[in-house]
Amino acid sequence: MTRRIMIDYEYKYCMNRYSKSDGNVLFLILIAVVLFAALSYAVTTSTRQGGEDTEKENIKLQASELFQYATMIDTAVTRLKLFKGCSDENLSFESAQTGTLYENTNNPAVDERCHIFSSQGGGVSYKSLNEAMLDSSNSSSKYYGDPLFTGSTRVHRLGTDSNGVNSKELILVFPYLTEALCAEMARETTGLNPAGGIPRDNNIFFDHRNSSNSYYTGTFPSFGGGFELRGEGSSSDTPHDFFFGVERGCIEGKSLPPQGTYHYFHVLVVR
């Protein structure tokens, strides 16, 4: 009888011990599952955050590249006017890449001293825009992929503010940028509009259609044949006077060019 009692005791002891051991194993497995889930979440979040940070950094680098290129061209224009006797009408943006689009008959025929993209003149190397900077949905549009130099647009409250020939500025435009790049460049120049968006042009910044009147070839059109840059108006998020007196900024078009397209401008010569 005593022996039976001892056997029962040992059996219960062993079963209790094994039950506790199984419980401990299950508890450890549960902890491992929780830790693995937490680690997976951390890795996923870190990867996503890292991708977003990389994209933001790329946008900043693209903006910096365009700012530098615009400043280089601006400096060359100033140097040619000050030290080589070039007038506004003499300045030429001809290059091997653009052919005769910017051919300027007012340019001195003896040399290329007033050419921005010539070693005899400004010494600037012509560059098309990097595809990563551009909104590819506009790839069939005129001016897509290259800087535009225009003398057809006036900026209100900048220089001569009349309706005549002398009111037009000489402006560099980087057309059809991505929305993200334009937003970054707007933040670094004019700032975003009061609603936190990219400021929108009133109507006629430059002619995006199949016409050549936006290319600068040494002449500035009268007001009737030109364009102007100003905010869309009080009924929108971009006040009418948003661009008054502004020399650099990034805009969303409205009509010419179309709404939903984004363009950086840099005034090279205030007139």
Short mmCIF file of C-alpha atoms in Angstrom, two decimals:
data_model
loop_
_atom_site.label_atom_id
_atom_site.label_comp_id
_atom_site.label_asym_id
_atom_site.label_seq_id
_atom_site.Cartn_x
_atom_site.Cartn_y
_atom_site.Cartn_z
CA MET A 1 0.00 0.00 0.00
CA THR A 2 2.81 2.31 0.95
CA ARG A 3 4.61 1.46 -2.26
CA ARG A 4 1.48 2.35 -4.30
CA ILE A 5 1.26 5.68 -2.53
CA MET A 6 4.90 6.39 -3.33
CA ILE A 7 4.39 5.52 -7.01
CA ASP A 8 1.34 7.81 -7.22
CA TYR A 9 3.31 10.62 -5.59
CA GLU A 10 6.24 10.23 -7.97
CA TYR A 11 3.90 10.13 -10.98
CA LYS A 12 2.10 13.34 -9.92
CA TYR A 13 5.43 15.02 -9.18
CA CYS A 14 6.80 14.15 -12.59
CA MET A 15 3.63 15.23 -14.40
CA ASN A 16 3.57 18.52 -12.50
CA ARG A 17 7.21 19.12 -13.35
CA TYR A 18 6.70 18.37 -17.02
CA SER A 19 3.60 20.60 -17.10
CA LYS A 20 5.59 23.49 -15.67
CA SER A 21 8.35 22.82 -18.20
CA ASP A 22 5.86 22.82 -21.08
CA GLY A 23 4.40 26.07 -19.77
CA ASN A 24 7.82 27.66 -19.65
CA VAL A 25 8.56 26.54 -23.21
CA LEU A 26 5.26 27.96 -24.47
CA PHE A 27 5.94 31.22 -22.62
CA LEU A 28 9.39 31.49 -24.22
CA ILE A 29 7.95 30.75 -27.65
CA LEU A 30 5.33 33.47 -27.13
CA ILE A 31 8.01 35.99 -26.16
CA ALA A 32 10.05 35.03 -29.23
CA VAL A 33 7.03 35.57 -31.49
CA VAL A 34 6.34 38.99 -29.95
CA LEU A 35 9.99 40.04 -30.26
CA PHE A 36 10.14 38.86 -33.88
CA ALA A 37 6.99 40.84 -34.72
CA ALA A 38 8.40 43.94 -33.03
CA LEU A 39 11.70 43.53 -34.89
CA SER A 40 9.92 43.09 -38.24
CA TYR A 41 7.87 46.24 -37.62
CA ALA A 42 10.99 48.20 -36.67
CA VAL A 43 12.85 47.07 -39.78
CA THR A 44 9.88 47.84 -42.06
CA THR A 45 9.38 51.27 -40.52
CA SER A 46 13.08 52.03 -40.70
CA THR A 47 13.23 50.97 -44.36
CA ARG A 48 10.19 53.07 -45.25
CA GLN A 49 11.54 56.07 -43.34
CA GLY A 50 14.94 55.60 -44.94
CA GLY A 51 13.36 55.58 -48.42
CA GLU A 52 11.41 58.76 -47.68
CA ASP A 53 14.53 60.47 -46.31
CA THR A 54 16.50 59.45 -49.40
CA GLU A 55 13.79 60.85 -51.69
CA LYS A 56 13.74 64.15 -49.80
CA GLU A 57 17.51 64.36 -49.97
CA ASN A 58 17.46 63.72 -53.73
CA ILE A 59 14.91 66.52 -54.20
CA LYS A 60 17.11 68.92 -52.23
CA LEU A 61 20.13 67.96 -54.33
CA GLN A 62 18.17 68.51 -57.56
CA ALA A 63 17.02 71.94 -56.35
CA SER A 64 20.58 72.87 -55.41
CA GLU A 65 21.83 71.83 -58.85
CA LEU A 66 19.26 74.02 -60.62
CA PHE A 67 19.90 76.98 -58.31
CA GLN A 68 23.62 76.73 -59.04
CA TYR A 69 23.12 76.47 -62.79
CA ALA A 70 20.79 79.50 -62.82
CA THR A 71 23.28 81.50 -60.75
CA MET A 72 26.08 80.54 -63.13
CA ILE A 73 24.10 81.84 -66.11
CA ASP A 74 23.09 84.99 -64.19
CA THR A 75 26.75 85.69 -63.35
CA ALA A 76 27.76 85.21 -66.99
CA VAL A 77 25.08 87.69 -68.15
CA THR A 78 26.31 90.29 -65.65
CA ARG A 79 29.94 89.76 -66.64
CA LEU A 80 29.23 90.14 -70.37
CA LYS A 81 27.31 93.35 -69.79
CA LEU A 82 29.89 94.87 -67.46
CA PHE A 83 33.16 93.78 -69.00
CA LYS A 84 32.46 92.97 -72.66
CA GLY A 85 30.10 95.80 -73.53
CA CYS A 86 27.13 93.58 -74.38
CA SER A 87 23.71 95.21 -74.26
CA ASP A 88 20.55 93.30 -73.36
CA GLU A 89 19.78 93.09 -77.07
CA ASN A 90 23.25 91.66 -77.82
CA LEU A 91 22.98 88.73 -75.43
CA SER A 92 22.73 85.39 -77.18
CA PHE A 93 21.70 81.99 -75.82
CA GLU A 94 22.63 80.10 -78.97
CA SER A 95 24.29 76.74 -78.45
CA ALA A 96 25.12 73.60 -80.38
CA GLN A 97 22.22 71.85 -78.63
CA THR A 98 19.55 74.46 -79.48
CA GLY A 99 20.60 75.20 -83.06
CA THR A 100 19.10 78.44 -84.37
CA LEU A 101 16.23 78.71 -81.87
CA TYR A 102 18.02 81.56 -80.07
CA GLU A 103 19.81 83.04 -83.08
CA ASN A 104 20.29 86.74 -82.33
CA THR A 105 20.86 89.05 -85.27
CA ASN A 106 21.77 91.86 -82.87
CA ASN A 107 24.82 89.93 -81.72
CA PRO A 108 28.20 91.31 -82.93
CA ALA A 109 29.12 89.27 -85.98
CA VAL A 110 32.88 89.46 -85.45
CA ASP A 111 32.98 87.03 -82.54
CA GLU A 112 30.88 85.30 -79.88
CA ARG A 113 31.77 87.59 -77.00
CA CYS A 114 28.09 88.10 -76.14
CA HIS A 115 27.22 84.39 -76.31
CA ILE A 116 26.48 82.91 -72.90
CA PHE A 117 27.37 79.38 -74.03
CA SER A 118 30.65 80.17 -75.79
CA SER A 119 34.20 80.10 -74.49
CA GLN A 120 34.63 83.54 -76.10
CA GLY A 121 31.66 84.85 -74.14
CA GLY A 122 30.13 83.64 -70.88
CA GLY A 123 31.94 80.31 -70.85
CA VAL A 124 28.91 78.45 -69.49
CA SER A 125 28.35 74.85 -70.59
CA TYR A 126 24.83 74.25 -71.89
CA LYS A 127 22.95 71.56 -69.96
CA SER A 128 19.61 69.94 -70.56
CA LEU A 129 17.55 69.08 -67.50
CA ASN A 130 17.96 65.72 -65.81
CA GLU A 131 15.00 63.43 -66.49
CA ALA A 132 14.58 62.81 -62.76
CA MET A 133 13.75 66.52 -62.35
CA LEU A 134 10.98 66.48 -64.92
CA ASP A 135 7.31 65.49 -64.96
CA SER A 136 7.40 62.89 -67.73
CA SER A 137 3.65 63.26 -68.37
CA ASN A 138 4.58 66.48 -70.21
CA SER A 139 7.34 64.92 -72.31
CA SER A 140 5.59 65.84 -75.57
CA SER A 141 5.30 69.51 -74.60
CA LYS A 142 7.30 72.29 -76.21
CA TYR A 143 10.31 73.35 -74.09
CA TYR A 144 10.25 70.07 -72.15
CA GLY A 145 13.72 68.99 -71.01
CA ASP A 146 15.63 72.21 -71.70
CA PRO A 147 16.00 75.63 -70.10
CA LEU A 148 13.95 78.37 -71.72
CA PHE A 149 15.28 81.92 -72.16
CA THR A 150 12.50 84.41 -72.80
CA GLY A 151 12.14 88.16 -73.11
CA SER A 152 8.37 88.07 -73.49
CA THR A 153 7.29 88.30 -69.84
CA ARG A 154 7.14 91.15 -67.36
CA VAL A 155 7.10 90.82 -63.58
CA HIS A 156 4.90 93.38 -61.86
CA ARG A 157 6.66 95.91 -59.58
CA LEU A 158 10.04 94.88 -60.93
CA GLY A 159 11.97 97.47 -62.95
CA THR A 160 9.87 99.54 -65.34
CA ASP A 161 6.25 98.70 -64.63
CA SER A 162 4.61 99.95 -67.80
CA ASN A 163 2.90 98.37 -70.77
CA GLY A 164 5.77 98.99 -73.17
CA VAL A 165 8.79 97.21 -74.58
CA ASN A 166 10.99 98.25 -71.65
CA SER A 167 8.77 96.48 -69.13
CA LYS A 168 9.80 92.97 -70.20
CA GLU A 169 12.41 91.08 -68.17
CA LEU A 170 14.93 88.62 -69.55
CA ILE A 171 14.02 85.42 -67.74
CA LEU A 172 15.41 81.91 -67.44
CA VAL A 173 12.76 79.20 -67.00
CA PHE A 174 13.20 75.55 -66.06
CA PRO A 175 9.90 74.17 -67.41
CA TYR A 176 7.85 71.11 -66.47
CA LEU A 177 9.53 70.19 -63.20
CA THR A 178 8.08 67.59 -60.86
CA GLU A 179 5.66 68.93 -58.28
CA ALA A 180 7.94 67.85 -55.42
CA LEU A 181 10.96 69.65 -56.89
CA CYS A 182 8.96 72.81 -57.58
CA ALA A 183 7.63 72.81 -54.03
CA GLU A 184 11.16 72.57 -52.66
CA MET A 185 12.37 75.41 -54.89
CA ALA A 186 9.36 77.54 -53.94
CA ARG A 187 10.10 77.01 -50.25
CA GLU A 188 13.67 78.20 -50.84
CA THR A 189 12.63 81.35 -52.74
CA THR A 190 9.18 82.95 -52.47
CA GLY A 191 7.84 80.48 -49.95
CA LEU A 192 4.63 78.53 -50.49
CA ASN A 193 1.29 80.31 -50.82
CA PRO A 194 -0.77 81.09 -47.68
CA ALA A 195 -2.54 77.73 -47.98
CA GLY A 196 0.78 75.85 -48.04
CA GLY A 197 0.75 75.00 -51.75
CA ILE A 198 2.85 75.94 -54.76
CA PRO A 199 1.93 79.52 -55.79
CA ARG A 200 -0.13 79.70 -59.00
CA ASP A 201 0.30 82.13 -61.87
CA ASN A 202 -2.58 84.35 -62.93
CA ASN A 203 -2.90 83.21 -66.53
CA ILE A 204 -0.12 83.96 -69.02
CA PHE A 205 3.43 83.35 -67.81
CA PHE A 206 4.83 81.97 -71.07
CA ASP A 207 3.34 80.44 -74.21
CA HIS A 208 3.73 76.66 -73.99
CA ARG A 209 2.15 76.04 -77.41
CA ASN A 210 3.88 75.50 -80.75
CA SER A 211 5.04 79.05 -81.26
CA SER A 212 8.51 80.56 -81.20
CA ASN A 213 7.69 83.91 -79.61
CA SER A 214 8.95 82.83 -76.17
CA TYR A 215 12.54 82.24 -77.38
CA TYR A 216 14.75 85.25 -76.73
CA THR A 217 16.43 86.40 -79.96
CA GLY A 218 17.42 89.93 -78.99
CA THR A 219 14.04 91.66 -79.01
CA PHE A 220 11.45 92.40 -76.34
CA PRO A 221 7.81 92.52 -77.51
CA SER A 222 5.41 95.29 -76.58
CA PHE A 223 2.86 94.49 -73.86
CA GLY A 224 0.26 93.43 -76.39
CA GLY A 225 2.58 90.71 -77.66
CA GLY A 226 3.94 89.62 -74.31
CA PHE A 227 3.09 87.93 -71.05
CA GLU A 228 3.11 88.75 -67.36
CA LEU A 229 3.72 87.05 -64.06
CA ARG A 230 1.45 87.69 -61.10
CA GLY A 231 -0.55 85.71 -58.56
CA GLU A 232 -3.82 84.09 -59.57
CA GLY A 233 -5.94 86.48 -57.51
CA SER A 234 -7.76 87.06 -54.24
CA SER A 235 -10.27 84.29 -54.91
CA SER A 236 -7.50 81.66 -54.87
CA ASP A 237 -4.73 80.54 -52.52
CA THR A 238 -2.19 82.75 -54.32
CA PRO A 239 -2.81 86.48 -53.80
CA HIS A 240 -2.75 88.77 -56.83
CA ASP A 241 0.41 90.51 -55.59
CA PHE A 242 2.28 87.35 -54.58
CA PHE A 243 4.93 87.71 -57.31
CA PHE A 244 5.21 91.51 -57.26
CA GLY A 245 8.90 92.42 -57.32
CA VAL A 246 10.01 88.77 -57.21
CA GLU A 247 13.09 87.68 -59.16
CA ARG A 248 13.12 83.94 -58.39
CA GLY A 249 10.46 81.39 -57.66
CA CYS A 250 8.59 78.27 -58.73
CA ILE A 251 5.01 78.39 -59.93
CA GLU A 252 2.10 76.26 -61.00
CA GLY A 253 0.66 77.34 -64.32
CA LYS A 254 -3.00 78.12 -64.92
CA SER A 255 -3.56 78.55 -68.64
CA LEU A 256 -0.31 79.46 -70.40
CA PRO A 257 1.28 77.14 -69.28
CA PRO A 258 -1.50 74.76 -68.14
CA GLN A 259 -2.65 74.14 -64.60
CA GLY A 260 -0.95 71.14 -63.04
CA THR A 261 2.44 71.98 -64.59
CA TYR A 262 5.34 73.41 -62.58
CA HIS A 263 8.06 75.84 -63.63
CA TYR A 264 10.99 77.59 -61.97
CA PHE A 265 11.88 81.13 -63.09
CA HIS A 266 14.98 83.27 -62.51
CA VAL A 267 15.11 86.86 -63.75
CA LEU A 268 18.45 87.42 -65.47
CA VAL A 269 17.91 91.07 -66.44
CA VAL A 270 15.48 93.44 -64.72
CA ARG A 271 14.18 96.07 -67.14
#
